[in-house]
Amino acid sequence: MELGHDVLNVSPALPDELQRAAALREVGAENWVARRPARPVEEVARAVAAEPAVLGAAVTRPVRALEMRVFWTRLRPLAERAVAEWRPDVVLVGHDMAAAWAAELPASLPAVLTCHNLTWRWYESLARRADPARALLLSAEAWRYRRHVMELLPRFHTAVAVSTIEADELRALGGARVELIPTGVDTRELRPAPEQPGPPRLLFTGTMSYLPNYQGIVWFAREVWPLVRRELPGALLDVVGKGPPQDVLELDGRDGIAVHGFVDSMAPFFARAHVVVVPILAGAGIRVKIVEAMSAGRATVSTSLGCEGLAGLEDGRHLVVADDPDAFAAAAVRLLRDPSARQRMAADARELAERSYDWRPLGDQLERVLGEAAAS
């Protein structure tokens, strides 16, 4: 939009998401929303009533793709109207789960797919931590999902990956050209703040209803946090993010842990944190929380999975990587005790964020990709 393009966003939204969806208009984007019922059962019932073929899709499509098929029954009229009235030069489909939407748009309309993560890799990561029976089901769903996406990729001029690992995997699949454009942040807005005095403080942030975040913080609280508190009895931990389940809510007020839920701005929490922790044990894509921590100038301790796919990161320079509880706790304690070490790390991380993860150059890359698709 800063470059003069007209942008129309067409998306489904739950009742509690409507305010955030409307915020797009404040930055100049036209926004058409298909309102979703608050209850999933009602949403599925309405979808089946509108399009009985949805029941058939329950057999042929992976579970998350079926969910997108349900959304599409409400979204299709808006998408068809958008094509007719706006006559767009190119359509950008967000997420591999929604890839099938492009198949129902005119074949002459160029399309680009953004893969915020590869869903089959998410299933594979969950399978590695599951019991044998559940692991078998998750692995089967991963296989079905990979095959589903492979069938849809030829519809797209370009598939955009956010992770180096997933870009390589998409290239190996073939079917569409692949570009690597990581998820970024506004480094002008999220800037380093001076460390605040007070007890040593850690920060974990993420949408708590997202299983890898929930699993990660529960693991950290049970396995790692007691080891940190044994060395630093006054240490504090802020847990920030929308939708914390009961297990996470029960951590609030226990052993220096504060659970905050959804907040309007993360900046104050980064400002008072000394170290950010990313104890992610499952998932796919990249963890934007690491990019945010780098932009905010805060040292980070992460599991290997938590930081995989982020180009340019060096263990020991931009963050510390640790996978078992003892190593993770030791790294956090070491940084909390050494202001000079964490400030050096924070400075190097901030420089990498400005160079490789700022919205503006990443937006320029995406504009180039969309322009090349539109001209194809």
Short mmCIF file of C-alpha atoms in Angstrom, two decimals:
data_model
loop_
_atom_site.label_atom_id
_atom_site.label_comp_id
_atom_site.label_asym_id
_atom_site.label_seq_id
_atom_site.Cartn_x
_atom_site.Cartn_y
_atom_site.Cartn_z
CA MET A 1 0.00 0.00 0.00
CA GLU A 2 2.93 2.34 0.69
CA LEU A 3 3.97 1.65 -2.90
CA GLY A 4 0.60 2.71 -4.29
CA HIS A 5 -1.11 -0.65 -4.74
CA ASP A 6 -4.78 -1.24 -3.95
CA VAL A 7 -5.19 -4.16 -1.55
CA LEU A 8 -8.36 -6.13 -0.81
CA ASN A 9 -8.32 -8.67 2.00
CA VAL A 10 -11.03 -11.36 1.97
CA SER A 11 -11.03 -13.60 5.02
CA PRO A 12 -13.18 -15.48 7.54
CA ALA A 13 -13.32 -14.11 11.09
CA LEU A 14 -14.76 -15.19 14.41
CA PRO A 15 -16.82 -12.66 16.40
CA ASP A 16 -13.87 -11.84 18.69
CA GLU A 17 -11.63 -11.28 15.65
CA LEU A 18 -13.81 -8.68 13.93
CA GLN A 19 -12.20 -5.71 15.66
CA ARG A 20 -8.72 -6.78 14.57
CA ALA A 21 -9.98 -7.48 11.06
CA ALA A 22 -11.42 -3.96 10.90
CA ALA A 23 -7.99 -2.56 11.84
CA LEU A 24 -6.80 -3.37 8.31
CA ARG A 25 -8.95 -0.53 7.03
CA GLU A 26 -7.03 1.86 9.26
CA VAL A 27 -3.86 1.18 7.27
CA GLY A 28 -5.59 1.59 3.91
CA ALA A 29 -6.60 -1.94 2.95
CA GLU A 30 -10.13 -2.79 1.88
CA ASN A 31 -11.34 -5.62 4.07
CA TRP A 32 -14.26 -7.97 3.35
CA VAL A 33 -15.03 -10.41 6.16
CA ALA A 34 -17.09 -13.58 6.16
CA ARG A 35 -18.37 -13.80 9.71
CA ARG A 36 -17.93 -17.21 11.27
CA PRO A 37 -20.33 -18.57 13.92
CA ALA A 38 -18.81 -18.70 17.39
CA ARG A 39 -19.55 -22.44 17.74
CA PRO A 40 -17.72 -24.91 15.43
CA VAL A 41 -20.68 -27.30 15.37
CA GLU A 42 -22.92 -24.56 14.06
CA GLU A 43 -20.32 -23.59 11.47
CA VAL A 44 -20.03 -27.13 10.13
CA ALA A 45 -23.81 -27.57 10.09
CA ARG A 46 -24.26 -24.39 8.08
CA ALA A 47 -21.53 -25.41 5.66
CA VAL A 48 -23.10 -28.83 5.03
CA ALA A 49 -26.54 -27.26 4.59
CA ALA A 50 -25.16 -24.79 2.05
CA GLU A 51 -22.96 -27.33 0.24
CA PRO A 52 -23.62 -31.03 0.95
CA ALA A 53 -20.41 -31.85 -0.93
CA VAL A 54 -18.55 -30.79 2.21
CA LEU A 55 -19.42 -34.22 3.64
CA GLY A 56 -17.58 -35.87 0.76
CA ALA A 57 -14.56 -33.68 1.41
CA ALA A 58 -14.42 -35.13 4.93
CA VAL A 59 -13.29 -38.39 3.32
CA THR A 60 -10.96 -37.07 0.66
CA ARG A 61 -9.23 -34.14 2.34
CA PRO A 62 -6.86 -33.90 5.31
CA VAL A 63 -8.45 -32.58 8.51
CA ARG A 64 -7.06 -29.04 8.39
CA ALA A 65 -7.82 -28.75 4.67
CA LEU A 66 -11.40 -29.85 5.44
CA GLU A 67 -11.59 -27.01 7.96
CA MET A 68 -10.64 -24.58 5.19
CA ARG A 69 -13.32 -26.17 2.97
CA VAL A 70 -15.89 -25.32 5.65
CA PHE A 71 -14.62 -21.71 5.74
CA TRP A 72 -14.82 -21.53 1.94
CA THR A 73 -18.58 -22.10 1.88
CA ARG A 74 -18.98 -18.67 3.51
CA LEU A 75 -16.01 -17.05 1.80
CA ARG A 76 -16.69 -18.07 -1.80
CA PRO A 77 -19.40 -15.45 -2.53
CA LEU A 78 -17.08 -12.68 -1.32
CA ALA A 79 -14.16 -14.05 -3.34
CA GLU A 80 -16.28 -14.30 -6.50
CA ARG A 81 -17.56 -10.76 -5.97
CA ALA A 82 -13.99 -9.54 -5.42
CA VAL A 83 -12.85 -11.06 -8.72
CA ALA A 84 -15.82 -9.58 -10.59
CA GLU A 85 -15.71 -6.08 -9.09
CA TRP A 86 -12.02 -5.54 -8.37
CA ARG A 87 -10.55 -7.45 -11.33
CA PRO A 88 -7.33 -8.10 -9.39
CA ASP A 89 -3.98 -8.52 -11.11
CA VAL A 90 -2.95 -11.31 -8.73
CA VAL A 91 -4.34 -13.20 -5.73
CA LEU A 92 -2.31 -14.04 -2.64
CA VAL A 93 -3.57 -17.11 -0.75
CA GLY A 94 -2.45 -17.30 2.87
CA HIS A 95 -1.39 -20.71 4.17
CA ASP A 96 -1.06 -24.12 2.58
CA MET A 97 -4.25 -25.16 4.39
CA ALA A 98 -6.18 -22.75 2.14
CA ALA A 99 -4.40 -23.68 -1.11
CA ALA A 100 -7.56 -25.29 -2.53
CA TRP A 101 -9.31 -21.92 -2.55
CA ALA A 102 -7.27 -20.81 -5.57
CA ALA A 103 -8.49 -23.82 -7.55
CA GLU A 104 -12.01 -22.35 -7.49
CA LEU A 105 -10.94 -18.96 -8.81
CA PRO A 106 -10.57 -18.27 -12.56
CA ALA A 107 -7.57 -20.13 -13.96
CA SER A 108 -6.52 -16.94 -15.76
CA LEU A 109 -5.99 -15.16 -12.42
CA PRO A 110 -2.35 -15.56 -11.33
CA ALA A 111 -1.97 -16.85 -7.77
CA VAL A 112 0.79 -16.86 -5.17
CA LEU A 113 0.72 -19.12 -2.10
CA THR A 114 2.28 -18.03 1.21
CA CYS A 115 3.26 -20.98 3.39
CA HIS A 116 3.46 -19.66 6.94
CA ASN A 117 4.43 -23.19 7.79
CA LEU A 118 4.15 -26.53 6.03
CA THR A 119 1.32 -28.26 7.85
CA TRP A 120 2.64 -31.76 7.24
CA ARG A 121 5.87 -30.83 9.03
CA TRP A 122 3.76 -29.67 11.97
CA TYR A 123 2.11 -33.10 12.09
CA GLU A 124 5.50 -34.82 11.79
CA SER A 125 6.89 -32.84 14.72
CA LEU A 126 3.89 -33.77 16.88
CA ALA A 127 4.29 -37.42 15.88
CA ARG A 128 7.88 -37.47 17.16
CA ARG A 129 6.62 -36.67 20.68
CA ALA A 130 3.48 -38.83 20.67
CA ASP A 131 2.80 -42.35 21.91
CA PRO A 132 3.06 -45.04 19.20
CA ALA A 133 -0.65 -45.21 18.34
CA ARG A 134 -1.07 -41.44 18.11
CA ALA A 135 2.24 -41.11 16.26
CA LEU A 136 0.95 -43.50 13.60
CA LEU A 137 -2.20 -41.40 13.09
CA LEU A 138 -0.25 -38.14 12.98
CA SER A 139 2.26 -39.55 10.50
CA ALA A 140 -0.56 -40.76 8.27
CA GLU A 141 -2.17 -37.33 8.35
CA ALA A 142 1.20 -35.73 7.51
CA TRP A 143 1.48 -38.00 4.47
CA ARG A 144 -2.07 -37.14 3.36
CA TYR A 145 -1.40 -33.45 3.79
CA ARG A 146 1.84 -33.50 1.84
CA ARG A 147 0.11 -35.30 -1.05
CA HIS A 148 -2.78 -32.81 -0.89
CA VAL A 149 -0.46 -29.81 -1.21
CA MET A 150 1.58 -31.44 -3.99
CA GLU A 151 -1.59 -31.77 -6.05
CA LEU A 152 -2.40 -28.08 -5.60
CA LEU A 153 1.01 -26.46 -6.10
CA PRO A 154 0.83 -26.33 -9.94
CA ARG A 155 -2.07 -23.84 -9.64
CA PHE A 156 0.36 -21.27 -8.20
CA HIS A 157 2.93 -19.18 -10.00
CA THR A 158 5.04 -19.02 -6.83
CA ALA A 159 5.02 -20.56 -3.36
CA VAL A 160 6.52 -18.33 -0.68
CA ALA A 161 8.19 -20.08 2.27
CA VAL A 162 9.20 -18.34 5.50
CA SER A 163 11.71 -20.99 6.61
CA THR A 164 14.95 -22.01 4.90
CA ILE A 165 14.19 -25.68 5.62
CA GLU A 166 10.68 -25.46 4.22
CA ALA A 167 11.83 -23.54 1.14
CA ASP A 168 14.19 -26.42 0.36
CA GLU A 169 11.41 -28.96 0.91
CA LEU A 170 9.00 -27.11 -1.38
CA ARG A 171 11.66 -26.92 -4.10
CA ALA A 172 12.14 -30.67 -3.84
CA LEU A 173 8.39 -31.19 -4.36
CA GLY A 174 8.32 -29.17 -7.58
CA GLY A 175 5.09 -27.86 -9.09
CA ALA A 176 5.74 -24.16 -8.46
CA ARG A 177 8.72 -21.88 -8.21
CA VAL A 178 9.71 -21.14 -4.60
CA GLU A 179 10.83 -17.91 -2.93
CA LEU A 180 12.14 -17.52 0.62
CA ILE A 181 10.64 -14.48 2.37
CA PRO A 182 10.75 -14.84 6.15
CA THR A 183 8.16 -13.35 8.45
CA GLY A 184 9.49 -10.04 9.71
CA VAL A 185 8.78 -7.22 12.14
CA ASP A 186 8.69 -3.44 12.06
CA THR A 187 12.16 -2.80 13.48
CA ARG A 188 11.46 0.94 13.60
CA GLU A 189 8.50 0.32 15.89
CA LEU A 190 9.93 -2.50 18.05
CA ARG A 191 13.21 -1.03 19.21
CA PRO A 192 15.62 -1.90 22.04
CA ALA A 193 14.84 -0.27 25.37
CA PRO A 194 17.31 0.15 28.26
CA GLU A 195 17.21 -2.73 30.69
CA GLN A 196 15.12 -1.95 33.74
CA PRO A 197 16.44 -2.49 37.26
CA GLY A 198 14.96 -5.23 39.37
CA PRO A 199 15.11 -9.00 39.76
CA PRO A 200 16.17 -11.16 36.80
CA ARG A 201 13.20 -11.60 34.50
CA LEU A 202 12.48 -14.03 31.66
CA LEU A 203 9.78 -13.69 29.00
CA PHE A 204 7.84 -16.22 26.96
CA THR A 205 5.30 -15.02 24.41
CA GLY A 206 2.99 -16.68 21.91
CA THR A 207 -0.62 -17.61 21.23
CA MET A 208 -1.26 -20.02 24.07
CA SER A 209 -4.09 -21.85 22.32
CA TYR A 210 -1.52 -22.98 19.72
CA LEU A 211 -0.42 -26.45 20.83
CA PRO A 212 3.38 -26.04 20.41
CA ASN A 213 3.33 -22.86 22.54
CA TYR A 214 1.18 -24.51 25.19
CA GLN A 215 3.34 -27.64 25.26
CA GLY A 216 6.52 -25.59 25.32
CA ILE A 217 5.69 -23.33 28.24
CA VAL A 218 4.29 -26.23 30.32
CA TRP A 219 7.52 -28.17 29.70
CA PHE A 220 9.58 -25.12 30.62
CA ALA A 221 7.59 -24.44 33.81
CA ARG A 222 7.85 -28.06 34.96
CA GLU A 223 11.32 -29.06 33.81
CA VAL A 224 13.44 -25.93 33.41
CA TRP A 225 12.04 -23.20 35.65
CA PRO A 226 12.74 -25.04 38.95
CA LEU A 227 16.41 -25.31 37.90
CA VAL A 228 16.56 -21.59 37.14
CA ARG A 229 14.93 -20.71 40.47
CA ARG A 230 17.33 -22.98 42.34
CA GLU A 231 20.20 -20.81 41.08
CA LEU A 232 18.30 -17.50 41.11
CA PRO A 233 15.51 -17.73 43.71
CA GLY A 234 14.25 -14.22 42.92
CA ALA A 235 13.91 -14.79 39.17
CA LEU A 236 10.58 -13.92 37.54
CA LEU A 237 8.86 -15.26 34.41
CA ASP A 238 6.25 -13.43 32.32
CA VAL A 239 4.02 -15.61 30.12
CA VAL A 240 2.18 -13.47 27.57
CA GLY A 241 -0.26 -14.50 24.86
CA LYS A 242 -3.87 -14.99 23.89
CA GLY A 243 -5.96 -17.92 25.04
CA PRO A 244 -3.96 -19.64 27.79
CA PRO A 245 -5.53 -23.04 28.63
CA GLN A 246 -6.22 -24.06 32.21
CA ASP A 247 -2.81 -25.72 32.71
CA VAL A 248 -1.11 -22.43 31.85
CA LEU A 249 -3.51 -20.28 33.86
CA GLU A 250 -2.73 -22.40 36.90
CA LEU A 251 0.92 -21.33 36.66
CA ASP A 252 -0.02 -17.74 37.47
CA GLY A 253 1.33 -16.65 40.85
CA ARG A 254 3.35 -19.82 41.31
CA ASP A 255 7.12 -19.55 41.89
CA GLY A 256 7.49 -16.10 40.35
CA ILE A 257 5.40 -16.85 37.23
CA ALA A 258 2.88 -14.28 35.95
CA VAL A 259 0.42 -15.27 33.19
CA HIS A 260 -0.88 -12.18 31.38
CA GLY A 261 -3.02 -13.48 28.50
CA PHE A 262 -3.62 -11.18 25.51
CA VAL A 263 -2.01 -7.73 25.61
CA ASP A 264 -2.29 -4.81 23.18
CA SER A 265 1.47 -4.34 22.90
CA MET A 266 4.45 -6.57 23.63
CA ALA A 267 6.89 -3.65 23.81
CA PRO A 268 6.57 -3.11 27.60
CA PHE A 269 7.19 -6.80 28.26
CA PHE A 270 10.27 -6.92 26.07
CA ALA A 271 11.48 -3.73 27.78
CA ARG A 272 11.41 -5.25 31.26
CA ALA A 273 12.70 -8.70 30.23
CA HIS A 274 16.37 -9.56 30.55
CA VAL A 275 16.19 -12.78 28.52
CA VAL A 276 13.54 -14.27 26.19
CA VAL A 277 12.96 -18.03 26.24
CA VAL A 278 11.63 -20.09 23.31
CA PRO A 279 11.15 -23.66 24.63
CA ILE A 280 9.39 -24.99 21.53
CA LEU A 281 9.27 -28.78 21.19
CA ALA A 282 6.99 -29.15 18.14
CA GLY A 283 5.80 -27.07 15.20
CA ALA A 284 6.78 -25.86 11.75
CA GLY A 285 7.59 -22.60 9.97
CA ILE A 286 9.56 -20.08 12.02
CA ARG A 287 9.01 -18.56 15.45
CA VAL A 288 8.26 -14.86 15.03
CA LYS A 289 8.85 -14.49 18.78
CA ILE A 290 12.59 -14.89 18.09
CA VAL A 291 12.52 -12.20 15.40
CA GLU A 292 10.63 -9.93 17.80
CA ALA A 293 13.18 -10.57 20.55
CA MET A 294 16.02 -9.73 18.17
CA SER A 295 14.30 -6.51 17.11
CA ALA A 296 13.67 -5.60 20.75
CA GLY A 297 17.34 -6.16 21.57
CA ARG A 298 16.93 -9.02 24.01
CA ALA A 299 19.11 -12.10 24.38
CA THR A 300 17.31 -15.37 23.69
CA VAL A 301 17.57 -19.02 24.69
CA SER A 302 15.80 -21.42 22.32
CA THR A 303 15.49 -25.10 21.56
CA SER A 304 16.85 -26.27 18.21
CA LEU A 305 13.35 -26.61 16.83
CA GLY A 306 12.41 -23.18 18.14
CA CYS A 307 14.98 -21.45 15.95
CA GLU A 308 15.14 -23.76 12.94
CA GLY A 309 14.66 -22.25 9.52
CA LEU A 310 15.78 -18.72 10.50
CA ALA A 311 18.48 -17.63 8.10
CA GLY A 312 21.62 -16.05 9.52
CA LEU A 313 21.25 -17.13 13.14
CA GLU A 314 24.44 -18.27 14.86
CA ASP A 315 24.33 -20.20 18.12
CA GLY A 316 26.33 -18.32 20.74
CA ARG A 317 26.21 -15.05 18.84
CA HIS A 318 22.57 -14.17 18.15
CA LEU A 319 21.04 -16.59 20.69
CA VAL A 320 21.87 -19.69 22.71
CA VAL A 321 20.49 -23.07 21.61
CA ALA A 322 19.76 -25.71 24.26
CA ASP A 323 17.46 -28.73 24.14
CA ASP A 324 17.49 -30.52 27.49
CA PRO A 325 16.30 -28.97 30.77
CA ASP A 326 19.75 -28.74 32.39
CA ALA A 327 21.37 -27.06 29.38
CA PHE A 328 18.42 -24.72 28.85
CA ALA A 329 18.39 -23.62 32.49
CA ALA A 330 22.17 -23.19 32.56
CA ALA A 331 22.08 -20.97 29.47
CA ALA A 332 19.32 -18.80 30.91
CA VAL A 333 21.09 -18.44 34.25
CA ARG A 334 24.40 -17.64 32.58
CA LEU A 335 22.85 -14.80 30.58
CA LEU A 336 20.89 -13.49 33.55
CA ARG A 337 24.11 -13.31 35.57
CA ASP A 338 26.19 -11.69 32.81
CA PRO A 339 24.81 -8.33 31.61
CA SER A 340 27.74 -7.79 29.26
CA ALA A 341 27.23 -11.14 27.50
CA ARG A 342 23.52 -10.63 26.98
CA GLN A 343 24.04 -7.05 25.78
CA ARG A 344 26.60 -8.21 23.19
CA MET A 345 24.19 -10.91 22.04
CA ALA A 346 21.30 -8.47 21.93
CA ALA A 347 23.28 -6.01 19.82
CA ASP A 348 24.26 -8.67 17.27
CA ALA A 349 20.67 -9.95 17.17
CA ARG A 350 19.31 -6.44 16.62
CA GLU A 351 21.71 -5.90 13.73
CA LEU A 352 20.54 -9.15 12.11
CA ALA A 353 16.89 -8.16 12.58
CA GLU A 354 17.47 -4.81 10.86
CA ARG A 355 19.41 -6.43 8.02
CA SER A 356 17.31 -9.52 7.31
CA TYR A 357 13.94 -9.33 9.05
CA ASP A 358 12.60 -5.81 8.66
CA TRP A 359 9.13 -5.51 7.11
CA ARG A 360 10.17 -2.97 4.48
CA PRO A 361 12.76 -4.92 2.47
CA LEU A 362 10.72 -8.09 2.97
CA GLY A 363 7.66 -6.25 1.65
CA ASP A 364 9.68 -5.18 -1.38
CA GLN A 365 10.53 -8.83 -2.03
CA LEU A 366 6.88 -9.82 -1.83
CA GLU A 367 5.90 -6.98 -4.17
CA ARG A 368 8.44 -8.27 -6.68
CA VAL A 369 7.03 -11.81 -6.47
CA LEU A 370 3.44 -10.58 -6.90
CA GLY A 371 4.49 -8.36 -9.81
CA GLU A 372 6.20 -11.23 -11.58
CA ALA A 373 3.14 -13.42 -11.08
CA ALA A 374 0.82 -10.69 -12.38
CA ALA A 375 2.99 -10.28 -15.48
CA SER A 376 3.16 -14.00 -16.22
#
